[in-house]
C-alpha cells in the first residue's frame, strides 16, 4: 500500500515525455501544421504574442475541421496542402485553435501528482493538460498516453481492476459510431467531431461487418501533403491506406 501511495504521488514533471514545444498565435497555418506533423504530435500549446501568455491548444482535428468545412466540402482544393495554406494568409494559428471543441486549455503545476492530474482529466474529460512550473514556464504537456504508459509500468496501481473483465468494468457499452468503406476520410473526421468521439468503426456497406477503424491518430501522416491527401482522396479501405502510407487499423 505504501508503494502504491508513493507511485500515485509521483509529480507529473517526472512522467511527461514530450519536450516543451509550442507555436505562436501569429504563426501561419502551414508553419503550425508542419510543427505537428514533423514532431509526430496531436496537439501543441499556442503562445499569444499580444497577451504574452499561453492561451490554447491547437491540434490536428482543428485542421481537419477547418479544412473540411472551408474547402474540402466544396471540393475547391487544388495542389498541395502547403500551397493552399500559404494562400490563406488571412488566417493564423489562433483563429483555428480548438475549432473542433475537443481540446480546452487547462493547466496544472509541475508538482501536481499523478493521482491529482488523472482526477482533473477524468472530471473534465480531457485528452491533455499543459504543465507549468512556479516561474510560469512551460514544462510540457501531460496526455492520456502518458497516463496509460505510467499505469502500464506500474500495473499494481490498478489493484483489483486488473482481475475484472471489460464487461465488469462497464467499458465498451456506448453506441458504436461507424462509416462505410468508401467514405471519404475527411467526412469521417467531421463525424468524429460531431459525435465527440476519438474514432469510428469502418464497416462493409451491405453486411455491416467490421473491417477496421479510423481515429484522430491517423491524422499523424508523414507530411503535410499526405495530410491533405488523406483528407481529400483517401477512402477507408486497406488498399487506399497503403497507397497513401496512412495507417489503417484492421481487425
CSV table of C-alpha atoms in Angstrom, one decimal:
chain,number,residue,atom,x,y,z
A,1,UNK,CA,0.0,0.0,0.0
A,2,UNK,CA,2.8,2.4,0.8
A,3,UNK,CA,4.5,1.7,-2.5
A,4,UNK,CA,1.2,2.3,-4.3
A,5,UNK,CA,0.6,5.6,-2.5
A,6,UNK,CA,4.1,6.7,-3.3
A,7,UNK,CA,3.7,6.0,-7.0
A,8,UNK,CA,0.3,7.8,-7.1
A,9,UNK,CA,2.0,10.8,-5.6
A,10,UNK,CA,4.7,10.9,-8.3
A,11,UNK,CA,5.0,14.5,-9.7
A,12,UNK,CA,3.9,14.6,-13.3
A,13,UNK,CA,7.0,16.6,-14.2
A,14,UNK,CA,8.9,13.3,-13.9
A,15,UNK,CA,6.4,11.4,-16.1
A,16,UNK,CA,5.9,13.6,-19.1
A,17,UNK,CA,8.0,12.6,-22.1
A,18,UNK,CA,7.1,15.3,-24.6
A,19,UNK,CA,9.6,18.1,-24.5
A,20,UNK,CA,8.2,21.7,-24.5
A,21,UNK,CA,7.1,22.5,-28.0
A,22,UNK,CA,4.8,25.5,-28.8
A,23,UNK,CA,3.7,27.7,-31.7
A,24,UNK,CA,2.9,31.4,-31.7
A,25,UNK,CA,-0.6,32.8,-32.2
A,26,UNK,CA,0.6,34.7,-35.3
A,27,UNK,CA,2.2,31.7,-36.9
A,28,UNK,CA,0.8,30.6,-40.3
A,29,UNK,CA,-1.3,27.5,-40.6
A,30,UNK,CA,1.4,26.0,-42.7
A,31,UNK,CA,4.0,26.5,-40.1
A,32,UNK,CA,1.9,25.0,-37.3
A,33,UNK,CA,0.8,22.0,-39.3
A,34,UNK,CA,4.5,21.3,-40.1
A,35,UNK,CA,5.3,21.5,-36.4
A,36,UNK,CA,2.6,19.0,-35.5
A,37,UNK,CA,3.5,16.5,-38.3
A,38,UNK,CA,7.3,16.8,-38.0
A,39,UNK,CA,7.2,16.2,-34.2
A,40,UNK,CA,4.5,13.5,-34.6
A,41,UNK,CA,2.2,15.0,-32.0
A,42,UNK,CA,-1.5,15.5,-31.9
A,43,UNK,CA,-1.6,18.9,-30.2
A,44,UNK,CA,0.6,21.9,-29.3
A,45,UNK,CA,0.2,24.9,-27.0
A,46,UNK,CA,-0.3,28.3,-28.6
A,47,UNK,CA,1.6,31.3,-27.2
A,48,UNK,CA,-0.4,34.5,-27.7
A,49,UNK,CA,2.1,37.1,-28.8
A,50,UNK,CA,-0.1,40.0,-27.9
A,51,UNK,CA,-1.0,38.8,-24.4
A,52,UNK,CA,2.4,37.3,-23.8
A,53,UNK,CA,0.9,34.1,-22.4
A,54,UNK,CA,-0.1,30.6,-23.4
A,55,UNK,CA,-3.8,30.6,-24.2
A,56,UNK,CA,-4.9,27.5,-26.1
A,57,UNK,CA,-4.1,24.1,-27.7
A,58,UNK,CA,-4.3,23.7,-31.5
A,59,UNK,CA,-4.5,20.1,-32.7
A,60,UNK,CA,-4.8,18.1,-35.9
A,61,UNK,CA,-8.5,17.7,-35.5
A,62,UNK,CA,-8.7,21.5,-35.6
A,63,UNK,CA,-7.0,21.4,-39.0
A,64,UNK,CA,-9.3,18.6,-40.2
A,65,UNK,CA,-12.4,20.6,-39.1
A,66,UNK,CA,-11.2,23.8,-40.7
A,67,UNK,CA,-10.1,22.3,-44.0
A,68,UNK,CA,-13.2,20.1,-44.2
A,69,UNK,CA,-15.7,22.9,-43.6
A,70,UNK,CA,-13.9,25.6,-45.5
A,71,UNK,CA,-12.5,23.7,-48.5
A,72,UNK,CA,-13.0,20.0,-48.9
A,73,UNK,CA,-16.8,20.1,-48.6
A,74,UNK,CA,-16.9,22.5,-51.5
A,75,UNK,CA,-14.2,20.5,-53.4
A,76,UNK,CA,-12.1,23.6,-54.1
A,77,UNK,CA,-8.7,22.3,-53.1
A,78,UNK,CA,-6.2,22.0,-55.8
A,79,UNK,CA,-2.5,21.3,-55.4
A,80,UNK,CA,-0.6,20.7,-52.2
A,81,UNK,CA,-1.7,21.5,-48.6
A,82,UNK,CA,1.3,23.8,-48.3
A,83,UNK,CA,0.3,26.0,-51.2
A,84,UNK,CA,-3.3,26.1,-50.1
A,85,UNK,CA,-2.4,27.1,-46.5
A,86,UNK,CA,0.1,29.8,-47.8
A,87,UNK,CA,-2.6,31.3,-49.9
A,88,UNK,CA,-4.8,31.6,-46.8
A,89,UNK,CA,-2.7,34.3,-45.3
A,90,UNK,CA,-5.7,36.0,-43.6
A,91,UNK,CA,-5.8,33.0,-41.2
A,92,UNK,CA,-3.3,32.4,-38.4
A,93,UNK,CA,-3.0,29.7,-35.8
A,94,UNK,CA,-5.0,31.3,-33.0
A,95,UNK,CA,-8.0,31.6,-35.3
A,96,UNK,CA,-8.4,27.8,-35.6
A,97,UNK,CA,-7.3,26.8,-32.1
A,98,UNK,CA,-9.8,24.4,-30.6
A,99,UNK,CA,-12.1,24.8,-33.6
A,100,UNK,CA,-13.0,21.1,-33.0
A,101,UNK,CA,-14.1,22.0,-29.4
A,102,UNK,CA,-12.2,18.9,-28.2
A,103,UNK,CA,-9.1,20.3,-26.6
A,104,UNK,CA,-9.9,23.0,-23.9
A,105,UNK,CA,-7.0,24.9,-22.4
A,106,UNK,CA,-6.3,23.5,-18.9
A,107,UNK,CA,-3.1,24.0,-17.0
A,108,UNK,CA,-1.5,22.3,-13.9
A,109,UNK,CA,1.6,22.8,-11.9
A,110,UNK,CA,4.6,20.5,-12.5
A,111,UNK,CA,4.4,19.3,-8.9
A,112,UNK,CA,0.9,18.1,-9.4
A,113,UNK,CA,0.8,14.4,-8.5
A,114,UNK,CA,-0.2,11.6,-10.9
A,115,UNK,CA,-3.3,10.9,-8.8
A,116,UNK,CA,-4.4,14.6,-8.9
A,117,UNK,CA,-3.9,15.1,-12.6
A,118,UNK,CA,-5.8,12.0,-13.5
A,119,UNK,CA,-8.7,13.2,-11.4
A,120,UNK,CA,-8.6,16.5,-13.2
A,121,UNK,CA,-8.6,14.8,-16.6
A,122,UNK,CA,-11.4,12.4,-15.7
A,123,UNK,CA,-13.6,15.1,-14.3
A,124,UNK,CA,-13.1,17.4,-17.3
A,125,UNK,CA,-12.9,14.6,-19.9
A,126,UNK,CA,-9.6,16.0,-21.1
A,127,UNK,CA,-7.1,14.5,-23.5
A,128,UNK,CA,-4.2,16.6,-22.2
A,129,UNK,CA,-3.2,19.4,-19.9
A,130,UNK,CA,-0.4,21.9,-20.1
A,131,UNK,CA,2.3,21.7,-17.4
A,132,UNK,CA,3.9,24.8,-16.0
A,133,UNK,CA,6.4,25.4,-13.2
A,134,UNK,CA,6.3,28.0,-10.5
A,135,UNK,CA,8.0,30.5,-12.8
A,136,UNK,CA,5.2,30.0,-15.2
A,137,UNK,CA,7.5,28.3,-17.7
A,138,UNK,CA,6.0,25.6,-20.0
A,139,UNK,CA,7.4,22.2,-18.9
A,140,UNK,CA,5.5,20.1,-21.4
A,141,UNK,CA,2.1,18.5,-21.9
A,142,UNK,CA,0.7,15.6,-19.9
A,143,UNK,CA,-1.5,13.4,-22.0
A,144,UNK,CA,-3.8,10.4,-21.8
A,145,UNK,CA,-0.9,8.4,-23.4
A,146,UNK,CA,1.4,9.4,-20.6
A,147,UNK,CA,-1.1,8.2,-18.0
A,148,UNK,CA,-1.6,4.9,-19.8
A,149,UNK,CA,2.2,4.4,-20.1
A,150,UNK,CA,2.7,5.1,-16.4
A,151,UNK,CA,0.0,2.6,-15.4
A,152,UNK,CA,1.5,0.0,-17.7
A,153,UNK,CA,4.8,0.5,-16.0
A,154,UNK,CA,3.2,0.2,-12.6
A,155,UNK,CA,0.2,-2.2,-13.0
A,156,UNK,CA,-0.2,-2.7,-9.2
A,157,UNK,CA,-1.7,0.8,-9.1
A,158,UNK,CA,-4.8,-0.7,-10.8
A,159,UNK,CA,-5.3,-3.1,-7.9
A,160,UNK,CA,-8.4,-5.4,-8.3
A,161,UNK,CA,-9.3,-3.8,-11.6
A,162,UNK,CA,-6.7,-6.0,-13.3
A,163,UNK,CA,-8.8,-9.1,-12.5
A,164,UNK,CA,-12.0,-7.7,-13.9
A,165,UNK,CA,-13.4,-8.2,-17.4
A,166,UNK,CA,-14.2,-5.4,-19.8
A,167,UNK,CA,-17.9,-6.1,-19.2
A,168,UNK,CA,-17.5,-5.9,-15.4
A,169,UNK,CA,-15.8,-2.5,-15.8
A,170,UNK,CA,-18.7,-1.4,-17.9
A,171,UNK,CA,-16.4,-0.5,-20.8
A,172,UNK,CA,-17.3,-0.5,-24.5
A,173,UNK,CA,-21.1,-0.1,-23.8
A,174,UNK,CA,-21.5,3.2,-25.7
A,175,UNK,CA,-23.2,3.4,-29.2
A,176,UNK,CA,-20.8,2.3,-32.0
A,177,UNK,CA,-20.3,5.1,-34.5
A,178,UNK,CA,-19.4,3.8,-37.9
A,179,UNK,CA,-18.8,4.7,-41.5
A,180,UNK,CA,-18.9,2.5,-44.6
A,181,UNK,CA,-15.9,1.6,-46.7
A,182,UNK,CA,-15.6,4.1,-49.5
A,183,UNK,CA,-16.4,7.1,-47.3
A,184,UNK,CA,-14.0,9.9,-47.8
A,185,UNK,CA,-11.8,10.2,-44.8
A,186,UNK,CA,-12.5,13.9,-44.1
A,187,UNK,CA,-16.2,13.1,-43.7
A,188,UNK,CA,-15.2,10.5,-41.1
A,189,UNK,CA,-13.2,13.1,-39.2
A,190,UNK,CA,-16.1,15.6,-39.2
A,191,UNK,CA,-18.4,12.8,-38.0
A,192,UNK,CA,-16.0,12.2,-35.1
A,193,UNK,CA,-16.1,15.8,-34.2
A,194,UNK,CA,-20.0,15.9,-34.4
A,195,UNK,CA,-20.2,12.8,-32.2
A,196,UNK,CA,-17.4,13.9,-29.9
A,197,UNK,CA,-15.5,10.6,-30.3
A,198,UNK,CA,-11.9,9.9,-31.0
A,199,UNK,CA,-12.5,7.1,-33.6
A,200,UNK,CA,-15.2,5.4,-35.7
A,201,UNK,CA,-15.6,1.9,-36.9
A,202,UNK,CA,-15.2,1.0,-40.6
A,203,UNK,CA,-17.8,-1.5,-41.9
A,204,UNK,CA,-18.8,-3.2,-45.1
A,205,UNK,CA,-21.7,-1.3,-46.8
A,206,UNK,CA,-24.0,-4.3,-47.3
A,207,UNK,CA,-23.2,-6.6,-44.4
A,208,UNK,CA,-22.2,-4.1,-41.7
A,209,UNK,CA,-19.2,-6.4,-41.0
A,210,UNK,CA,-16.4,-4.7,-39.0
A,211,UNK,CA,-13.3,-4.1,-41.2
A,212,UNK,CA,-11.2,-1.8,-39.0
A,213,UNK,CA,-11.3,1.7,-37.5
A,214,UNK,CA,-10.1,5.2,-38.2
A,215,UNK,CA,-9.2,7.6,-35.4
A,216,UNK,CA,-7.7,11.1,-34.9
A,217,UNK,CA,-4.3,9.3,-34.5
A,218,UNK,CA,-4.5,8.5,-38.3
A,219,UNK,CA,-4.0,12.2,-39.0
A,220,UNK,CA,-0.3,12.0,-37.9
A,221,UNK,CA,0.8,11.3,-41.5
A,222,UNK,CA,4.3,11.6,-42.9
A,223,UNK,CA,4.0,15.1,-44.4
A,224,UNK,CA,1.5,18.0,-44.8
A,225,UNK,CA,1.0,16.9,-48.4
A,226,UNK,CA,-0.1,13.4,-47.3
A,227,UNK,CA,-2.3,15.1,-44.6
A,228,UNK,CA,-4.4,16.7,-47.3
A,229,UNK,CA,-4.3,13.6,-49.5
A,230,UNK,CA,-5.7,11.6,-46.5
A,231,UNK,CA,-8.5,14.1,-46.0
A,232,UNK,CA,-9.4,14.7,-49.7
A,233,UNK,CA,-8.8,11.4,-51.5
A,234,UNK,CA,-8.3,8.5,-49.2
A,235,UNK,CA,-11.2,6.1,-48.9
A,236,UNK,CA,-11.3,3.8,-45.9
A,237,UNK,CA,-10.0,0.6,-47.4
A,238,UNK,CA,-6.8,-1.3,-46.8
A,239,UNK,CA,-5.5,-0.5,-50.3
A,240,UNK,CA,-6.1,3.2,-50.1
A,241,UNK,CA,-4.4,3.3,-46.7
A,242,UNK,CA,-1.3,1.6,-48.2
A,243,UNK,CA,-1.3,3.8,-51.3
A,244,UNK,CA,-1.0,6.9,-49.1
A,245,UNK,CA,1.1,5.3,-46.4
A,246,UNK,CA,-1.6,6.3,-43.9
A,247,UNK,CA,-2.2,3.7,-41.1
A,248,UNK,CA,-5.5,1.7,-41.3
A,249,UNK,CA,-6.2,-0.4,-38.3
A,250,UNK,CA,-7.6,-3.8,-39.2
A,251,UNK,CA,-9.4,-6.3,-37.0
